[in-house]
XYZ file of C-alpha atoms in Angstrom:
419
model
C 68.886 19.362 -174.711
C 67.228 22.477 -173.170
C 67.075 22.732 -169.505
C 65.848 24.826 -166.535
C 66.721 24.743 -163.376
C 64.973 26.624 -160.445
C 65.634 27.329 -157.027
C 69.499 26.327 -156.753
C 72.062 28.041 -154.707
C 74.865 28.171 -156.697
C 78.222 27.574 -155.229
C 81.251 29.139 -157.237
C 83.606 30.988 -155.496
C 84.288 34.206 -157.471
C 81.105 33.981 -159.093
C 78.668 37.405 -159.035
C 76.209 34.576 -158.179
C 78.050 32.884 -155.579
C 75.668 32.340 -152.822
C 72.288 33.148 -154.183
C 69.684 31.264 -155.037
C 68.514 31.498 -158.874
C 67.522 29.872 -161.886
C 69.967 28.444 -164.658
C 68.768 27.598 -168.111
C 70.904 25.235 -170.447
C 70.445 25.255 -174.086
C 71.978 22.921 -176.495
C 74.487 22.207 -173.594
C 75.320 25.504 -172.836
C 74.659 28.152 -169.955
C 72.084 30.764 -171.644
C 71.008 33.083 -168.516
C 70.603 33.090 -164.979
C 68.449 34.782 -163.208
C 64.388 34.704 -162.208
C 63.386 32.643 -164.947
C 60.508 31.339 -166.525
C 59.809 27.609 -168.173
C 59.500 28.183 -172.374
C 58.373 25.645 -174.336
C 60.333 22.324 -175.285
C 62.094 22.890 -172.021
C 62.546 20.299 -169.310
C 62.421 21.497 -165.774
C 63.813 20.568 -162.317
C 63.080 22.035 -159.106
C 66.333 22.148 -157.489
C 65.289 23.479 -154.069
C 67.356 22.831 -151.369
C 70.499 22.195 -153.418
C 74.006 23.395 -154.065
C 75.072 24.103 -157.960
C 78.802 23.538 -158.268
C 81.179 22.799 -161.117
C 80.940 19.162 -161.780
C 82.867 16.783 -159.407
C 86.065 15.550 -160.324
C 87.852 12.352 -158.668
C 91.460 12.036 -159.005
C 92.142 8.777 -158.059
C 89.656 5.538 -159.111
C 90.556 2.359 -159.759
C 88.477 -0.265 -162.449
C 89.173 -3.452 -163.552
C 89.166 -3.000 -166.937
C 91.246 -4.717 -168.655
C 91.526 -7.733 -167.082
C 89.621 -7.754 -163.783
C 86.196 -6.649 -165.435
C 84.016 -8.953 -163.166
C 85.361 -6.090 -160.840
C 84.807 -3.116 -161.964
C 84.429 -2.590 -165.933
C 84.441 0.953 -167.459
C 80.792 0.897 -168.077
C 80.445 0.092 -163.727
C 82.423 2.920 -163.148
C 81.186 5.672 -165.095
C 77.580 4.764 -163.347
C 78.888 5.047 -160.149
C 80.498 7.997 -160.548
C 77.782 9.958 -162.251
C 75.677 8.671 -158.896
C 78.119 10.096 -157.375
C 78.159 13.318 -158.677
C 81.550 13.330 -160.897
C 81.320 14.843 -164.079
C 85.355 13.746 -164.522
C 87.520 10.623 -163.129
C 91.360 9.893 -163.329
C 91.539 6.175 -163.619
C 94.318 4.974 -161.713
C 96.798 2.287 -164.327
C 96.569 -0.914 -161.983
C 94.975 -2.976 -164.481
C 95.985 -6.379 -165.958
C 97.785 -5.209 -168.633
C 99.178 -2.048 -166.839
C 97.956 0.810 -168.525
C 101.910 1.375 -169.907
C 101.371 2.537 -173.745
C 99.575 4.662 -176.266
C 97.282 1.936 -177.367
C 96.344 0.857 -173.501
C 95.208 4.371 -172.839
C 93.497 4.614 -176.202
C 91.539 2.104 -175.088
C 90.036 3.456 -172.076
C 89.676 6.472 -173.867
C 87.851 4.990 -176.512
C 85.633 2.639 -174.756
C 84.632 5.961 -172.104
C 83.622 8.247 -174.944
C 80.526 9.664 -175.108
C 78.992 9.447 -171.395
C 78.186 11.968 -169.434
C 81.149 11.328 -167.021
C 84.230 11.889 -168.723
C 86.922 9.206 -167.737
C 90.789 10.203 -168.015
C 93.324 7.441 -167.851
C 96.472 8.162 -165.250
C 99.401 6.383 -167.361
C 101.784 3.735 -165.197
C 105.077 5.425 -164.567
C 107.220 2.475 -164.935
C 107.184 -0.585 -167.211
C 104.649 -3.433 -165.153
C 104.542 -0.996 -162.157
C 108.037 -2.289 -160.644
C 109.855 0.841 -160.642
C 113.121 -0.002 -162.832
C 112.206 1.597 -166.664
C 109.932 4.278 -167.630
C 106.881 3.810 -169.656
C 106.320 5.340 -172.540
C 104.969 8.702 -171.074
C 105.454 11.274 -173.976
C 102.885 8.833 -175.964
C 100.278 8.235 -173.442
C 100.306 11.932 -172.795
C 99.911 12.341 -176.277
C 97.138 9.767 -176.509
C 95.054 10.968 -173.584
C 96.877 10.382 -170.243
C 95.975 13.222 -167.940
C 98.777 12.073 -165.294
C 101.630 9.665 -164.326
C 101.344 7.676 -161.517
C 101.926 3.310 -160.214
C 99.218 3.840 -158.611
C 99.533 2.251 -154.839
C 103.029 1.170 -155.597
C 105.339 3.613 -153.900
C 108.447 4.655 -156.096
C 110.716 3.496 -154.136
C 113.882 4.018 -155.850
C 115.257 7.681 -155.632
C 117.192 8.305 -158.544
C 114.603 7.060 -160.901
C 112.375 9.363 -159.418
C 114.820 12.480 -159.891
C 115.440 10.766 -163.820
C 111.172 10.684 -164.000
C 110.655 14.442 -162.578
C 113.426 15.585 -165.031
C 111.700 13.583 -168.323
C 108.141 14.930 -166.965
C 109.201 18.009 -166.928
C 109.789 18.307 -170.873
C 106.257 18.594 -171.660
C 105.113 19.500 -168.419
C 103.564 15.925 -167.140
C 102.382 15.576 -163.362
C 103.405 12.453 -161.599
C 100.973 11.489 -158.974
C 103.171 9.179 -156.201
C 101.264 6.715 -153.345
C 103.235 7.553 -149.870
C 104.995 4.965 -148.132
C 108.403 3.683 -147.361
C 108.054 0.182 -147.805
C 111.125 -0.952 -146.175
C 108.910 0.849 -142.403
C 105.979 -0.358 -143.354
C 106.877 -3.926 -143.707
C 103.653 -6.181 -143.591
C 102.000 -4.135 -141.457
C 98.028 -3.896 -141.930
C 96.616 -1.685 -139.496
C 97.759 1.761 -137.958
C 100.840 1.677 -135.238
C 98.925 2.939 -132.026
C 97.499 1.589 -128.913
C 94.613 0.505 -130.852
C 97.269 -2.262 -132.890
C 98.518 -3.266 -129.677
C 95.168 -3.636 -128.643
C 94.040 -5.669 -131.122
C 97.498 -7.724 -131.506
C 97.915 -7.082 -135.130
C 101.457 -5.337 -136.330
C 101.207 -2.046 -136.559
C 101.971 0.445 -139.708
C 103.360 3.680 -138.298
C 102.814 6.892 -139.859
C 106.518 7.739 -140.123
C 106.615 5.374 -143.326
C 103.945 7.543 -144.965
C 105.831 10.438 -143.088
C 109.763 9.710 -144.257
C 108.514 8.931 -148.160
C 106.987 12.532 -148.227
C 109.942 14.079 -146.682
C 112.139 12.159 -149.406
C 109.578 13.298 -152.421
C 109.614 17.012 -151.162
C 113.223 17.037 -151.612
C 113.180 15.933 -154.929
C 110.255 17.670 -156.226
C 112.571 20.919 -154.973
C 115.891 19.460 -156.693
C 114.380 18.927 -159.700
C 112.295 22.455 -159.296
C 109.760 19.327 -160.868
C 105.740 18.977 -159.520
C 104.730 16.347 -157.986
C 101.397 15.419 -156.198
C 101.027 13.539 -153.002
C 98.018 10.839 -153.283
C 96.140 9.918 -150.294
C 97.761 11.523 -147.364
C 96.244 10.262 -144.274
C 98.652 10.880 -140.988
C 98.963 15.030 -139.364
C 103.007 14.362 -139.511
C 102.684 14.312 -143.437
C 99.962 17.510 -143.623
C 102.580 19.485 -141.404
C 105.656 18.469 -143.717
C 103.392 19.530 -147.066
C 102.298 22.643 -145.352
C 105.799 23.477 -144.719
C 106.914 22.829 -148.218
C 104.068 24.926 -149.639
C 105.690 28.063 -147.589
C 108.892 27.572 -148.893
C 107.922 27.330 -152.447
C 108.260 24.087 -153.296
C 105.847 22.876 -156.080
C 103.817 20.098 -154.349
C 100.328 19.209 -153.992
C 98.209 16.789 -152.385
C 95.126 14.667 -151.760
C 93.073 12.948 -148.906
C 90.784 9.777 -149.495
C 86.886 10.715 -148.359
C 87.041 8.221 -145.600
C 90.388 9.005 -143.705
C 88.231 12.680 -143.046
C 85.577 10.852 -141.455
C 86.408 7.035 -140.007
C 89.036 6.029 -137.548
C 91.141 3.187 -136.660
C 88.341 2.409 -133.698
C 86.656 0.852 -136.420
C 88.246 -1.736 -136.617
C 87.250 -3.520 -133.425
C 84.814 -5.796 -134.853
C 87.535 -6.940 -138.158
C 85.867 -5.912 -140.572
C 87.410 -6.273 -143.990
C 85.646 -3.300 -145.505
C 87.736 -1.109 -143.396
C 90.935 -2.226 -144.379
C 92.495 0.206 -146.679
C 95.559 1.324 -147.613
C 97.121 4.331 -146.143
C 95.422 2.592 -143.370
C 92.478 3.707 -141.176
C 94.047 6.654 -138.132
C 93.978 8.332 -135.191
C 91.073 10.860 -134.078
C 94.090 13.306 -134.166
C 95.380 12.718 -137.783
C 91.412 12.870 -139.054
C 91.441 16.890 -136.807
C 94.556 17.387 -138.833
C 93.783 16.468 -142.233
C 90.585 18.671 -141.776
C 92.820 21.284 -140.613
C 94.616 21.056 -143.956
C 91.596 21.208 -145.672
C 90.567 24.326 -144.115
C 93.714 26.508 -145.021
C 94.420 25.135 -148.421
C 97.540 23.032 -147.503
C 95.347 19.706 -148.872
C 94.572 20.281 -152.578
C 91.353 18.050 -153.083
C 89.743 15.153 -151.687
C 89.489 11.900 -153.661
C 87.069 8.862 -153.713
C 90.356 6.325 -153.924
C 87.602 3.918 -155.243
C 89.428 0.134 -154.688
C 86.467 -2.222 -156.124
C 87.083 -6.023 -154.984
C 85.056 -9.478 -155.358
C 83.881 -10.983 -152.811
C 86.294 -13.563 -152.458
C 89.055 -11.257 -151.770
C 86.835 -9.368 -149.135
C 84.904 -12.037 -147.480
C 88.057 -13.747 -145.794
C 89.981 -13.022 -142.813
C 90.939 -9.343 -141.840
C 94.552 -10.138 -142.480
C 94.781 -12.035 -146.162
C 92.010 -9.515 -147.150
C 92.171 -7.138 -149.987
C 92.848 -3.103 -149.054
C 89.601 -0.839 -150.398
C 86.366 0.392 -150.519
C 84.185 1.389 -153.075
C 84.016 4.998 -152.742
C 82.312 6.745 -155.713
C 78.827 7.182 -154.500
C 79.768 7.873 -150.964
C 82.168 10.750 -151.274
C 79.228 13.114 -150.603
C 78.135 11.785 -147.511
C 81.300 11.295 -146.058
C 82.270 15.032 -146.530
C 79.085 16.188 -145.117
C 79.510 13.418 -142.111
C 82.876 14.989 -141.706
C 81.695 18.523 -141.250
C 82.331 20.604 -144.643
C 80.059 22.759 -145.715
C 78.656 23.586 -149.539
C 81.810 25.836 -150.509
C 84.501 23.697 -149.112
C 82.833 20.759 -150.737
C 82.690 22.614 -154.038
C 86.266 23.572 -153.657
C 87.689 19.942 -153.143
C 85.645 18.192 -155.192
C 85.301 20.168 -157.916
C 87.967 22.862 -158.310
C 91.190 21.876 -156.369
C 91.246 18.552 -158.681
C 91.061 20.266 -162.140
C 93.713 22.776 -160.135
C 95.840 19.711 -159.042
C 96.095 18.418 -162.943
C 96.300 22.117 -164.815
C 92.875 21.987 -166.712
C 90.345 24.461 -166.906
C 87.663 24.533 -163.784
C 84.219 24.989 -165.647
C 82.404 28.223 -164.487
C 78.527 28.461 -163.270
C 78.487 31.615 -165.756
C 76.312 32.063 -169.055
C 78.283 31.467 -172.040
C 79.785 28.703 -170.850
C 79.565 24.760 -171.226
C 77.176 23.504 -168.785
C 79.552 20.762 -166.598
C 77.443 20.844 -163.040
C 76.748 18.665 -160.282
C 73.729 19.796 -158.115
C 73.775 18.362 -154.822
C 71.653 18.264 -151.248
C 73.952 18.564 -147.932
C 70.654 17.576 -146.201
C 69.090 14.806 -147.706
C 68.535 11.500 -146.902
C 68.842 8.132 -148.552
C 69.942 4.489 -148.164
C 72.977 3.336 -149.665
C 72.176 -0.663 -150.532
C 72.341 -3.041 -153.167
C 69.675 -1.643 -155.314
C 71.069 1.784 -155.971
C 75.052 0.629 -155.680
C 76.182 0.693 -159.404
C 79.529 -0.638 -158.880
C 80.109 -4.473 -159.582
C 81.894 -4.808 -156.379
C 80.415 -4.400 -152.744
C 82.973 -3.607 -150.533
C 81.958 -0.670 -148.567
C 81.303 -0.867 -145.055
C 78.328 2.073 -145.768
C 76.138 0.077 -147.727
C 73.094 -0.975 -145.769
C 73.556 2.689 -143.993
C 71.535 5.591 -144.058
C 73.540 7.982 -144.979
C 73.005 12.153 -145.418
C 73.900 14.222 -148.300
C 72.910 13.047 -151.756
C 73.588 14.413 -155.008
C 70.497 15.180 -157.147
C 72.170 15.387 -160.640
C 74.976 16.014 -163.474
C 75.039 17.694 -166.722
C 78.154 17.780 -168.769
C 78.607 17.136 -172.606
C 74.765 18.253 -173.080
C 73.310 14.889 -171.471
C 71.575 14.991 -168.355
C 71.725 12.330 -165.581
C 69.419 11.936 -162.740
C 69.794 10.172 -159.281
C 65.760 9.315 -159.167
């Protein structure tokens, strides 16, 4: 398709453009000129004033249902609630039921995702059924598609087949993407260890879980001179131990979850379900320290960790319920809530993921393949049951107006529109 689009302020760090405000034109899914430009004929055109043109959005840790718990989330639900969302790209977390453990099972998501404009990438299971004891088959998957290598929110918990996973990874260069949290701490615990637990008289989950599993993967990620990336960090002891491991060379990343930048264990008060998640909600100090990581680079990207649930698993008391929130179409908001401007949204949310996994981050540039997300740090709307495209409704936000919208995607030449 041919596009133009006028008035943007394009937002690409290293770009000549970077900053100003122009016009792009797309033809036949590809970035012709930019500049002052002028609508020709067969071309479609979108006023984009007000808005922020950015590599498209990549999420690097979602979770569907598909297979098994499609009345979820299937892959069809997801992909729409990404694209609403702004992400041209999505690792799918392997949490499924079959675990996504073999060639065929990623072909599968693979081949049921192809051909939207949101390009879904499975994230093969580490071990056989998740438990930690044999390794999958991850030479296949990576063959058949798997971007990544991960159980998802089961912690590894045993260290030498960790060490034996980093070595095997490192043969053809796989990343294995680990959930932080020494189980044997963390117990049963559902909420944050604070005053705030106490307060409530629930048992407490301290940060030192998240804290000592970190400590233990940095060592190993520097034994094995392996990578390996840190998912959802939410506590300021862990973004002080990554920082630290950054300086002395050790090959680690890491990622945040949207809403540990923006809510807090305070929250809670009232019981609601939809704010039970898993690093659990924390402190106003962790939330100043995560954004501190943000700001000098020691906290690779920012994820959606979208957790779809039925109702039935939602709708119950706080401490049987489920751990999530639907996060696709709210990652936006949250970001702008939490105070980051155009660039360092761009950054996380479009380049520091594709960074994270070792692919290429599309350029705003002509000559290149258009993959964009133009969005509105400004803009108003209300998130409810009309415009939420995922199957599942667990997100405390919905009913909320919130600010910062995304106005649309383009990647593999198709065009989507939030209206």
């Amino acid at each position: 398709m041919n596009l133009l689009l006028k008035n943007v302020i394009i937002t690409d760090p290293g770009n000549t453009y970077n900053g100003q405000k122009a016009d792009l034109r797309i033809e036949n899914g590809q970035i012709t000129a930019i500049g002052e430009l002028t609508k020709t004929d067969g071309e479609q055109e979108i006023d984009g004033k007000g808005g922020f043109l950015s590599a498209g959005f990549f999420d690097l840790n979602a979770a569907a249902g598909d297979p098994g718990f499609e009345t979820r989330e299937d892959i069809d639900s997801l992909i729409a609630a990404a694209r609403a969302g702004g992400f041209t790209g999505v690792a799918v977390m392997p949490h499924t039921a079959p675990v996504v453990q073999s060639k065929s099972q990623v072909q599968y998501i693979c081949n049921k995702a192809r051909g939207g404009v949101t390009d879904i990438h499975p994230v093969g299971a580490l071990s056989l059924e998740r438990e930690g004891k044999e390794l999958a088959e991850l030479y296949d998957m990576r063959q058949a598609g798997a971007i990544a290598f991960s159980d998802g929110d089961r912690p590894v918990k045993d260290d030498g087949f960790m060490s034996r996973a980093l070595q095997y990874l490192k043969g053809f260069d796989g990343l294995l993407m680990v959930y932080p949290e020494n189980g044997s701490i963390a117990g049963k615990a559902k909420i944050n260890e604070s005053a705030n637990s106490v307060l409530l008289g629930m048992k407490g989950l301290p940060a030192l879980a998240e804290e000592m599993q970190i400590s233990r993967d940095i060592f190993l990620a520097a034994y094995n001179e392996a990578r390996v990336h840190i998912s959802t960090v939410s506590a300021a002891g862990s973004v002080a131990l990554i920082r630290k491991a950054k300086q002395e060379g050790v090959n680690i990343t890491c990622d945040v979850a949207a809403h540990h930048l923006s809510m807090t264990e305070e929250l809670l008060a009232d019981f609601d379900s939809n704010y039970k998640v898993k690093p659990p909600l924390r402190g106003a100090a962790d939330v100043a320290a995560l954004l501190e990581g943000l700001k000098d680079g020691t906290i690779d990207a920012v994820c959606s960790q979208h957790r779809p649930e039925e109702i039935e698993f939602k709708n119950v008391e706080f401490e049987i319920a489920h751990y999530g929130i639907i996060g696709l179409q709210t990652v936006l908001p949250l970001l702008v809530r939490a105070g980051l401007g155009a660039v360092q949204i761009a950054e996380k949310l479009a380049a520091g993921p594709r960074k994270v996994l070792g692919i290429p981050v599309p350029a705003v540039s002509v000559g290149t393949n258009a993959c964009l997300t133009l969005f509105n740090t400004t803009e108003k709307w209300r998130y409810d049951e009309d415009n939420n495209y995922s199957l599942s409704a667990n997100s405390p936000l919905l009913g909320q107006e919130l600010t910062g919208r995304v106005q649309l995607i383009f990647n593999n030449n198709q065009l989507y529109t939030n209206g």
